[in-house]
């Protein structure tokens, strides 16, 4: 009996960047995410830099501040759960953000 062969599936080879590129969203000039920088700087772990699947948060090496690219946000709320002491997250204003569709 021969070994089962996994089907050649290009979807398995997609990177997170490839998948994020497919997300449709309408960006808002007004951010729906606020970072309290003083508290972020004092946090030794800086968890938001690692837990966001869309890489919304990056560290400014020069200032130590957290940079927020709110246009990439998937609205999952992980950051608000992981770092509620310094991330103030809310849904984007109506009509903005991730554009979901049925089907």
Short mmCIF file of the N, C-alpha and C atoms (twelve columns), coordinates in Angstrom:
data_MODEL
# 
_entry.id   MODEL 
# 
loop_
_atom_site.group_PDB 
_atom_site.id 
_atom_site.type_symbol 
_atom_site.label_atom_id 
_atom_site.label_alt_id 
_atom_site.label_comp_id 
_atom_site.label_asym_id 
_atom_site.label_seq_id 
_atom_site.Cartn_x 
_atom_site.Cartn_y 
_atom_site.Cartn_z 
_atom_site.pdbx_PDB_model_num 
ATOM 1   N N  . UNK A 1   0.850   -1.171 0.000  1 
ATOM 2   C CA . UNK A 1   0.000   0.000  0.000  1 
ATOM 3   C C  . UNK A 1   0.899   1.238  0.000  1 
ATOM 4   N N  . UNK A 2   0.605   2.186  -0.861 1 
ATOM 5   C CA . UNK A 2   1.447   3.377  -0.970 1 
ATOM 6   C C  . UNK A 2   1.026   4.434  0.047  1 
ATOM 7   N N  . UNK A 3   1.965   5.327  0.322  1 
ATOM 8   C CA . UNK A 3   1.714   6.431  1.253  1 
ATOM 9   C C  . UNK A 3   0.755   7.440  0.620  1 
ATOM 10  N N  . UNK A 4   -0.155  8.003  1.419  1 
ATOM 11  C CA . UNK A 4   -1.042  9.034  0.869  1 
ATOM 12  C C  . UNK A 4   -0.231  10.279 0.500  1 
ATOM 13  N N  . UNK A 5   -0.634  10.893 -0.577 1 
ATOM 14  C CA . UNK A 5   0.050   12.091 -1.049 1 
ATOM 15  C C  . UNK A 5   -0.873  13.286 -0.853 1 
ATOM 16  N N  . UNK A 6   -0.345  14.302 -0.199 1 
ATOM 17  C CA . UNK A 6   -1.133  15.515 0.006  1 
ATOM 18  C C  . UNK A 6   -1.323  16.221 -1.327 1 
ATOM 19  N N  . UNK A 7   -2.510  16.735 -1.579 1 
ATOM 20  C CA . UNK A 7   -2.735  17.443 -2.839 1 
ATOM 21  C C  . UNK A 7   -1.883  18.704 -2.911 1 
ATOM 22  N N  . UNK A 8   -1.439  19.009 -4.105 1 
ATOM 23  C CA . UNK A 8   -0.678  20.242 -4.306 1 
ATOM 24  C C  . UNK A 8   -1.655  21.401 -4.212 1 
ATOM 25  N N  . UNK A 9   -1.571  22.126 -3.147 1 
ATOM 26  C CA . UNK A 9   -2.509  23.211 -2.905 1 
ATOM 27  C C  . UNK A 9   -1.721  24.497 -2.714 1 
ATOM 28  N N  . UNK A 10  -1.831  25.393 -3.665 1 
ATOM 29  C CA . UNK A 10  -1.108  26.654 -3.581 1 
ATOM 30  C C  . UNK A 10  -1.556  27.501 -2.398 1 
ATOM 31  N N  . UNK A 11  -2.787  27.303 -1.920 1 
ATOM 32  C CA . UNK A 11  -3.274  28.076 -0.781 1 
ATOM 33  C C  . UNK A 11  -2.449  27.801 0.470  1 
ATOM 34  N N  . UNK A 12  -1.891  26.608 0.582  1 
ATOM 35  C CA . UNK A 12  -1.070  26.282 1.742  1 
ATOM 36  C C  . UNK A 12  0.248   27.038 1.732  1 
ATOM 37  N N  . UNK A 13  0.644   27.536 0.577  1 
ATOM 38  C CA . UNK A 13  1.914   28.236 0.442  1 
ATOM 39  C C  . UNK A 13  1.772   29.746 0.606  1 
ATOM 40  N N  . UNK A 14  0.558   30.233 0.767  1 
ATOM 41  C CA . UNK A 14  0.346   31.670 0.909  1 
ATOM 42  C C  . UNK A 14  0.904   32.168 2.236  1 
ATOM 43  N N  . UNK A 15  1.517   33.324 2.198  1 
ATOM 44  C CA . UNK A 15  2.009   33.949 3.423  1 
ATOM 45  C C  . UNK A 15  0.881   34.758 4.054  1 
ATOM 46  N N  . UNK A 16  1.101   35.202 5.275  1 
ATOM 47  C CA . UNK A 16  0.098   36.043 5.934  1 
ATOM 48  C C  . UNK A 16  -0.095  37.335 5.150  1 
ATOM 49  N N  . UNK A 17  0.981   37.848 4.560  1 
ATOM 50  C CA . UNK A 17  0.874   39.064 3.758  1 
ATOM 51  C C  . UNK A 17  -0.008  38.835 2.529  1 
ATOM 52  N N  . UNK A 18  0.130   37.653 1.898  1 
ATOM 53  C CA . UNK A 18  -0.718  37.312 0.751  1 
ATOM 54  C C  . UNK A 18  -2.192  37.294 1.156  1 
ATOM 55  N N  . UNK A 19  -2.470  36.705 2.289  1 
ATOM 56  C CA . UNK A 19  -3.857  36.594 2.751  1 
ATOM 57  C C  . UNK A 19  -4.419  37.953 3.148  1 
ATOM 58  N N  . UNK A 20  -3.607  38.778 3.821  1 
ATOM 59  C CA . UNK A 20  -4.073  40.101 4.221  1 
ATOM 60  C C  . UNK A 20  -4.350  40.987 3.013  1 
ATOM 61  N N  . UNK A 21  -3.638  40.756 1.936  1 
ATOM 62  C CA . UNK A 21  -3.838  41.541 0.721  1 
ATOM 63  C C  . UNK A 21  -5.254  41.350 0.170  1 
ATOM 64  N N  . UNK A 22  -5.858  40.212 0.438  1 
ATOM 65  C CA . UNK A 22  -7.196  39.906 -0.071 1 
ATOM 66  C C  . UNK A 22  -8.319  40.547 0.741  1 
ATOM 67  N N  . UNK A 23  -8.001  41.040 1.938  1 
ATOM 68  C CA . UNK A 23  -9.015  41.659 2.790  1 
ATOM 69  C C  . UNK A 23  -9.422  42.999 2.180  1 
ATOM 70  N N  . UNK A 24  -10.709 43.203 2.048  1 
ATOM 71  C CA . UNK A 24  -11.230 44.458 1.500  1 
ATOM 72  C C  . UNK A 24  -11.642 45.365 2.650  1 
ATOM 73  N N  . UNK A 25  -11.172 46.582 2.622  1 
ATOM 74  C CA . UNK A 25  -11.549 47.527 3.658  1 
ATOM 75  C C  . UNK A 25  -11.573 48.932 3.103  1 
ATOM 76  N N  . UNK A 26  -12.350 49.752 3.782  1 
ATOM 77  C CA . UNK A 26  -12.446 51.159 3.420  1 
ATOM 78  C C  . UNK A 26  -11.747 51.939 4.525  1 
ATOM 79  N N  . UNK A 27  -10.565 52.481 4.226  1 
ATOM 80  C CA . UNK A 27  -9.806  53.173 5.269  1 
ATOM 81  C C  . UNK A 27  -10.455 54.489 5.680  1 
ATOM 82  N N  . UNK A 28  -10.300 54.805 6.941  1 
ATOM 83  C CA . UNK A 28  -10.791 56.052 7.513  1 
ATOM 84  C C  . UNK A 28  -9.573  56.882 7.900  1 
ATOM 85  N N  . UNK A 29  -9.623  58.167 7.672  1 
ATOM 86  C CA . UNK A 29  -8.509  59.028 8.082  1 
ATOM 87  C C  . UNK A 29  -8.419  59.104 9.601  1 
ATOM 88  N N  . UNK A 30  -9.537  58.927 10.256 1 
ATOM 89  C CA . UNK A 30  -9.599  58.979 11.717 1 
ATOM 90  C C  . UNK A 30  -9.346  57.581 12.278 1 
ATOM 91  N N  . UNK A 31  -8.328  57.448 13.106 1 
ATOM 92  C CA . UNK A 31  -7.990  56.147 13.683 1 
ATOM 93  C C  . UNK A 31  -9.010  55.729 14.734 1 
ATOM 94  N N  . UNK A 32  -9.292  54.451 14.783 1 
ATOM 95  C CA . UNK A 32  -10.180 53.899 15.806 1 
ATOM 96  C C  . UNK A 32  -9.367  53.248 16.930 1 
ATOM 97  N N  . UNK A 33  -8.045  53.435 16.879 1 
ATOM 98  C CA . UNK A 33  -7.142  52.854 17.870 1 
ATOM 99  C C  . UNK A 33  -6.291  53.958 18.477 1 
ATOM 100 N N  . UNK A 34  -6.210  53.965 19.795 1 
ATOM 101 C CA . UNK A 34  -5.355  54.921 20.492 1 
ATOM 102 C C  . UNK A 34  -4.422  54.148 21.411 1 
ATOM 103 N N  . UNK A 35  -3.150  54.513 21.412 1 
ATOM 104 C CA . UNK A 35  -2.178  53.901 22.314 1 
ATOM 105 C C  . UNK A 35  -1.727  54.961 23.312 1 
ATOM 106 N N  . UNK A 36  -1.837  54.652 24.594 1 
ATOM 107 C CA . UNK A 36  -1.331  55.544 25.632 1 
ATOM 108 C C  . UNK A 36  0.168   55.285 25.724 1 
ATOM 109 N N  . UNK A 37  0.945   56.170 25.119 1 
ATOM 110 C CA . UNK A 37  2.373   55.944 24.913 1 
ATOM 111 C C  . UNK A 37  3.165   55.775 26.208 1 
ATOM 112 N N  . UNK A 38  2.851   56.539 27.240 1 
ATOM 113 C CA . UNK A 38  3.596   56.436 28.497 1 
ATOM 114 C C  . UNK A 38  3.476   55.037 29.096 1 
ATOM 115 N N  . UNK A 39  2.272   54.483 29.046 1 
ATOM 116 C CA . UNK A 39  2.041   53.144 29.595 1 
ATOM 117 C C  . UNK A 39  2.683   52.096 28.692 1 
ATOM 118 N N  . UNK A 40  2.587   52.282 27.376 1 
ATOM 119 C CA . UNK A 40  3.228   51.359 26.437 1 
ATOM 120 C C  . UNK A 40  4.732   51.308 26.680 1 
ATOM 121 N N  . UNK A 41  5.365   52.466 26.807 1 
ATOM 122 C CA . UNK A 41  6.817   52.520 27.004 1 
ATOM 123 C C  . UNK A 41  7.237   51.809 28.288 1 
ATOM 124 N N  . UNK A 42  6.397   51.866 29.315 1 
ATOM 125 C CA . UNK A 42  6.717   51.227 30.597 1 
ATOM 126 C C  . UNK A 42  6.501   49.715 30.570 1 
ATOM 127 N N  . UNK A 43  5.749   49.228 29.601 1 
ATOM 128 C CA . UNK A 43  5.470   47.794 29.493 1 
ATOM 129 C C  . UNK A 43  6.694   47.071 28.944 1 
ATOM 130 N N  . UNK A 44  7.260   46.180 29.727 1 
ATOM 131 C CA . UNK A 44  8.464   45.462 29.296 1 
ATOM 132 C C  . UNK A 44  8.167   44.472 28.163 1 
ATOM 133 N N  . UNK A 45  6.999   43.850 28.172 1 
ATOM 134 C CA . UNK A 45  6.662   42.846 27.159 1 
ATOM 135 C C  . UNK A 45  6.214   43.445 25.827 1 
ATOM 136 N N  . UNK A 46  5.524   44.561 25.874 1 
ATOM 137 C CA . UNK A 46  5.019   45.218 24.664 1 
ATOM 138 C C  . UNK A 46  4.280   44.216 23.757 1 
ATOM 139 N N  . UNK A 47  3.311   43.549 24.355 1 
ATOM 140 C CA . UNK A 47  2.631   42.434 23.693 1 
ATOM 141 C C  . UNK A 47  1.968   42.787 22.369 1 
ATOM 142 N N  . UNK A 48  1.490   44.019 22.213 1 
ATOM 143 C CA . UNK A 48  0.788   44.346 20.965 1 
ATOM 144 C C  . UNK A 48  1.693   44.249 19.742 1 
ATOM 145 N N  . UNK A 49  2.983   44.338 19.945 1 
ATOM 146 C CA . UNK A 49  3.910   44.225 18.818 1 
ATOM 147 C C  . UNK A 49  3.943   42.807 18.265 1 
ATOM 148 N N  . UNK A 50  3.481   41.841 19.051 1 
ATOM 149 C CA . UNK A 50  3.597   40.432 18.668 1 
ATOM 150 C C  . UNK A 50  2.270   39.728 18.431 1 
ATOM 151 N N  . UNK A 51  1.188   40.215 19.024 1 
ATOM 152 C CA . UNK A 51  -0.072  39.457 18.974 1 
ATOM 153 C C  . UNK A 51  -0.998  39.846 17.828 1 
ATOM 154 N N  . UNK A 52  -0.768  40.981 17.217 1 
ATOM 155 C CA . UNK A 52  -1.673  41.440 16.162 1 
ATOM 156 C C  . UNK A 52  -1.434  40.663 14.873 1 
ATOM 157 N N  . UNK A 53  -2.455  39.958 14.357 1 
ATOM 158 C CA . UNK A 53  -2.262  39.176 13.130 1 
ATOM 159 C C  . UNK A 53  -2.037  40.041 11.892 1 
ATOM 160 N N  . UNK A 54  -2.440  41.308 11.939 1 
ATOM 161 C CA . UNK A 54  -2.286  42.195 10.787 1 
ATOM 162 C C  . UNK A 54  -1.078  43.126 10.924 1 
ATOM 163 N N  . UNK A 55  -0.319  42.951 11.975 1 
ATOM 164 C CA . UNK A 55  0.883   43.768 12.216 1 
ATOM 165 C C  . UNK A 55  0.562   45.263 12.197 1 
ATOM 166 N N  . UNK A 56  -0.483  45.621 12.918 1 
ATOM 167 C CA . UNK A 56  -0.898  47.016 13.013 1 
ATOM 168 C C  . UNK A 56  0.109   47.832 13.822 1 
ATOM 169 N N  . UNK A 57  0.739   47.202 14.801 1 
ATOM 170 C CA . UNK A 57  1.614   47.906 15.732 1 
ATOM 171 C C  . UNK A 57  3.084   47.644 15.433 1 
ATOM 172 N N  . UNK A 58  3.872   48.724 15.394 1 
ATOM 173 C CA . UNK A 58  5.321   48.606 15.238 1 
ATOM 174 C C  . UNK A 58  5.990   49.545 16.232 1 
ATOM 175 N N  . UNK A 59  7.228   49.246 16.533 1 
ATOM 176 C CA . UNK A 59  7.988   50.040 17.495 1 
ATOM 177 C C  . UNK A 59  8.867   51.038 16.765 1 
ATOM 178 N N  . UNK A 60  8.783   52.298 17.174 1 
ATOM 179 C CA . UNK A 60  9.709   53.311 16.693 1 
ATOM 180 C C  . UNK A 60  10.954  53.187 17.562 1 
ATOM 181 N N  . UNK A 61  12.015  52.661 16.992 1 
ATOM 182 C CA . UNK A 61  13.245  52.388 17.749 1 
ATOM 183 C C  . UNK A 61  13.845  53.654 18.349 1 
ATOM 184 N N  . UNK A 62  13.701  54.782 17.676 1 
ATOM 185 C CA . UNK A 62  14.307  56.028 18.149 1 
ATOM 186 C C  . UNK A 62  13.584  56.620 19.349 1 
ATOM 187 N N  . UNK A 63  12.248  56.615 19.300 1 
ATOM 188 C CA . UNK A 63  11.472  57.259 20.361 1 
ATOM 189 C C  . UNK A 63  10.929  56.276 21.391 1 
ATOM 190 N N  . UNK A 64  10.879  54.985 21.037 1 
ATOM 191 C CA . UNK A 64  10.295  53.986 21.922 1 
ATOM 192 C C  . UNK A 64  8.780   53.972 21.882 1 
ATOM 193 N N  . UNK A 65  8.192   54.763 20.994 1 
ATOM 194 C CA . UNK A 65  6.738   54.829 20.891 1 
ATOM 195 C C  . UNK A 65  6.187   53.716 20.006 1 
ATOM 196 N N  . UNK A 66  4.921   53.438 20.210 1 
ATOM 197 C CA . UNK A 66  4.209   52.452 19.405 1 
ATOM 198 C C  . UNK A 66  3.546   53.170 18.237 1 
ATOM 199 N N  . UNK A 67  3.903   52.757 17.036 1 
ATOM 200 C CA . UNK A 67  3.285   53.313 15.837 1 
ATOM 201 C C  . UNK A 67  2.079   52.454 15.471 1 
ATOM 202 N N  . UNK A 68  0.998   53.089 15.069 1 
ATOM 203 C CA . UNK A 68  -0.250  52.385 14.773 1 
ATOM 204 C C  . UNK A 68  -0.619  52.597 13.306 1 
ATOM 205 N N  . UNK A 69  -0.720  51.495 12.570 1 
ATOM 206 C CA . UNK A 69  -1.173  51.535 11.183 1 
ATOM 207 C C  . UNK A 69  -2.613  51.024 11.173 1 
ATOM 208 N N  . UNK A 70  -3.541  51.875 11.609 1 
ATOM 209 C CA . UNK A 70  -4.938  51.454 11.814 1 
ATOM 210 C C  . UNK A 70  -5.623  50.974 10.539 1 
ATOM 211 N N  . UNK A 71  -5.102  51.362 9.382  1 
ATOM 212 C CA . UNK A 71  -5.716  50.948 8.121  1 
ATOM 213 C C  . UNK A 71  -5.629  49.437 7.903  1 
ATOM 214 N N  . UNK A 72  -4.685  48.776 8.564  1 
ATOM 215 C CA . UNK A 72  -4.518  47.327 8.405  1 
ATOM 216 C C  . UNK A 72  -5.367  46.512 9.375  1 
ATOM 217 N N  . UNK A 73  -6.047  47.153 10.298 1 
ATOM 218 C CA . UNK A 73  -6.757  46.462 11.374 1 
ATOM 219 C C  . UNK A 73  -7.856  45.548 10.839 1 
ATOM 220 N N  . UNK A 74  -7.869  44.315 11.328 1 
ATOM 221 C CA . UNK A 74  -8.889  43.329 10.962 1 
ATOM 222 C C  . UNK A 74  -10.094 43.362 11.899 1 
ATOM 223 N N  . UNK A 75  -10.054 44.226 12.899 1 
ATOM 224 C CA . UNK A 75  -11.143 44.403 13.857 1 
ATOM 225 C C  . UNK A 75  -11.403 43.159 14.696 1 
ATOM 226 N N  . UNK A 76  -10.353 42.404 14.985 1 
ATOM 227 C CA . UNK A 76  -10.519 41.188 15.789 1 
ATOM 228 C C  . UNK A 76  -10.577 41.497 17.282 1 
ATOM 229 N N  . UNK A 77  -10.003 42.633 17.704 1 
ATOM 230 C CA . UNK A 77  -10.046 43.029 19.105 1 
ATOM 231 C C  . UNK A 77  -9.005  42.377 19.993 1 
ATOM 232 N N  . UNK A 78  -8.087  41.617 19.420 1 
ATOM 233 C CA . UNK A 78  -7.061  40.937 20.212 1 
ATOM 234 C C  . UNK A 78  -6.245  41.924 21.027 1 
ATOM 235 N N  . UNK A 79  -5.899  43.049 20.443 1 
ATOM 236 C CA . UNK A 79  -5.079  44.043 21.138 1 
ATOM 237 C C  . UNK A 79  -5.796  44.595 22.369 1 
ATOM 238 N N  . UNK A 80  -7.087  44.804 22.271 1 
ATOM 239 C CA . UNK A 80  -7.858  45.338 23.389 1 
ATOM 240 C C  . UNK A 80  -7.934  44.348 24.543 1 
ATOM 241 N N  . UNK A 81  -7.886  43.069 24.218 1 
ATOM 242 C CA . UNK A 81  -7.905  42.035 25.254 1 
ATOM 243 C C  . UNK A 81  -6.521  41.856 25.860 1 
ATOM 244 N N  . UNK A 82  -5.480  41.889 25.021 1 
ATOM 245 C CA . UNK A 82  -4.113  41.640 25.483 1 
ATOM 246 C C  . UNK A 82  -3.505  42.825 26.224 1 
ATOM 247 N N  . UNK A 83  -3.873  44.037 25.852 1 
ATOM 248 C CA . UNK A 83  -3.242  45.214 26.458 1 
ATOM 249 C C  . UNK A 83  -4.259  46.324 26.736 1 
ATOM 250 N N  . UNK A 84  -5.291  46.029 27.527 1 
ATOM 251 C CA . UNK A 84  -6.323  47.041 27.766 1 
ATOM 252 C C  . UNK A 84  -5.817  48.253 28.544 1 
ATOM 253 N N  . UNK A 85  -4.682  48.099 29.214 1 
ATOM 254 C CA . UNK A 85  -4.161  49.225 29.986 1 
ATOM 255 C C  . UNK A 85  -3.567  50.329 29.113 1 
ATOM 256 N N  . UNK A 86  -3.204  50.022 27.883 1 
ATOM 257 C CA . UNK A 86  -2.678  51.087 27.019 1 
ATOM 258 C C  . UNK A 86  -3.229  51.107 25.596 1 
ATOM 259 N N  . UNK A 87  -4.032  50.141 25.209 1 
ATOM 260 C CA . UNK A 87  -4.668  50.190 23.886 1 
ATOM 261 C C  . UNK A 87  -6.150  50.489 24.074 1 
ATOM 262 N N  . UNK A 88  -6.577  51.592 23.511 1 
ATOM 263 C CA . UNK A 88  -7.995  51.963 23.520 1 
ATOM 264 C C  . UNK A 88  -8.516  51.702 22.109 1 
ATOM 265 N N  . UNK A 89  -9.230  50.599 21.965 1 
ATOM 266 C CA . UNK A 89  -9.699  50.140 20.661 1 
ATOM 267 C C  . UNK A 89  -11.214 50.208 20.614 1 
ATOM 268 N N  . UNK A 90  -11.731 50.620 19.479 1 
ATOM 269 C CA . UNK A 90  -13.180 50.597 19.239 1 
ATOM 270 C C  . UNK A 90  -13.378 50.270 17.761 1 
ATOM 271 N N  . UNK A 91  -14.567 49.933 17.388 1 
ATOM 272 C CA . UNK A 91  -14.842 49.671 15.977 1 
ATOM 273 C C  . UNK A 91  -14.707 50.970 15.188 1 
ATOM 274 N N  . UNK A 92  -14.317 50.880 13.917 1 
ATOM 275 C CA . UNK A 92  -14.253 52.087 13.088 1 
ATOM 276 C C  . UNK A 92  -15.640 52.710 12.925 1 
ATOM 277 N N  . UNK A 93  -15.643 53.966 12.528 1 
ATOM 278 C CA . UNK A 93  -16.914 54.649 12.281 1 
ATOM 279 C C  . UNK A 93  -17.705 53.901 11.207 1 
ATOM 280 N N  . UNK A 94  -19.004 54.069 11.214 1 
ATOM 281 C CA . UNK A 94  -19.871 53.397 10.250 1 
ATOM 282 C C  . UNK A 94  -19.441 53.622 8.811  1 
ATOM 283 N N  . UNK A 95  -19.398 52.545 8.045  1 
ATOM 284 C CA . UNK A 95  -19.021 52.631 6.645  1 
ATOM 285 C C  . UNK A 95  -17.533 52.462 6.394  1 
ATOM 286 N N  . UNK A 96  -16.743 52.443 7.467  1 
ATOM 287 C CA . UNK A 96  -15.298 52.295 7.331  1 
ATOM 288 C C  . UNK A 96  -14.845 50.980 7.944  1 
ATOM 289 N N  . UNK A 97  -13.620 50.598 7.639  1 
ATOM 290 C CA . UNK A 97  -13.032 49.379 8.190  1 
ATOM 291 C C  . UNK A 97  -13.178 48.213 7.230  1 
ATOM 292 N N  . UNK A 98  -13.109 47.018 7.787  1 
ATOM 293 C CA . UNK A 98  -13.201 45.806 6.980  1 
ATOM 294 C C  . UNK A 98  -14.585 45.745 6.338  1 
ATOM 295 N N  . UNK A 99  -14.604 45.417 5.058  1 
ATOM 296 C CA . UNK A 99  -15.859 45.327 4.309  1 
ATOM 297 C C  . UNK A 99  -16.243 43.854 4.177  1 
ATOM 298 N N  . UNK A 100 -17.137 43.405 5.037  1 
ATOM 299 C CA . UNK A 100 -17.582 42.014 5.016  1 
ATOM 300 C C  . UNK A 100 -18.715 41.847 4.018  1 
ATOM 301 N N  . UNK A 101 -18.773 40.676 3.407  1 
ATOM 302 C CA . UNK A 101 -19.896 40.371 2.529  1 
ATOM 303 C C  . UNK A 101 -20.286 38.920 2.726  1 
ATOM 304 N N  . UNK A 102 -21.535 38.642 2.527  1 
ATOM 305 C CA . UNK A 102 -22.066 37.300 2.697  1 
ATOM 306 C C  . UNK A 102 -21.921 36.537 1.393  1 
ATOM 307 N N  . UNK A 103 -21.380 35.324 1.506  1 
ATOM 308 C CA . UNK A 103 -21.301 34.471 0.329  1 
ATOM 309 C C  . UNK A 103 -20.003 34.419 -0.382 1 
# 
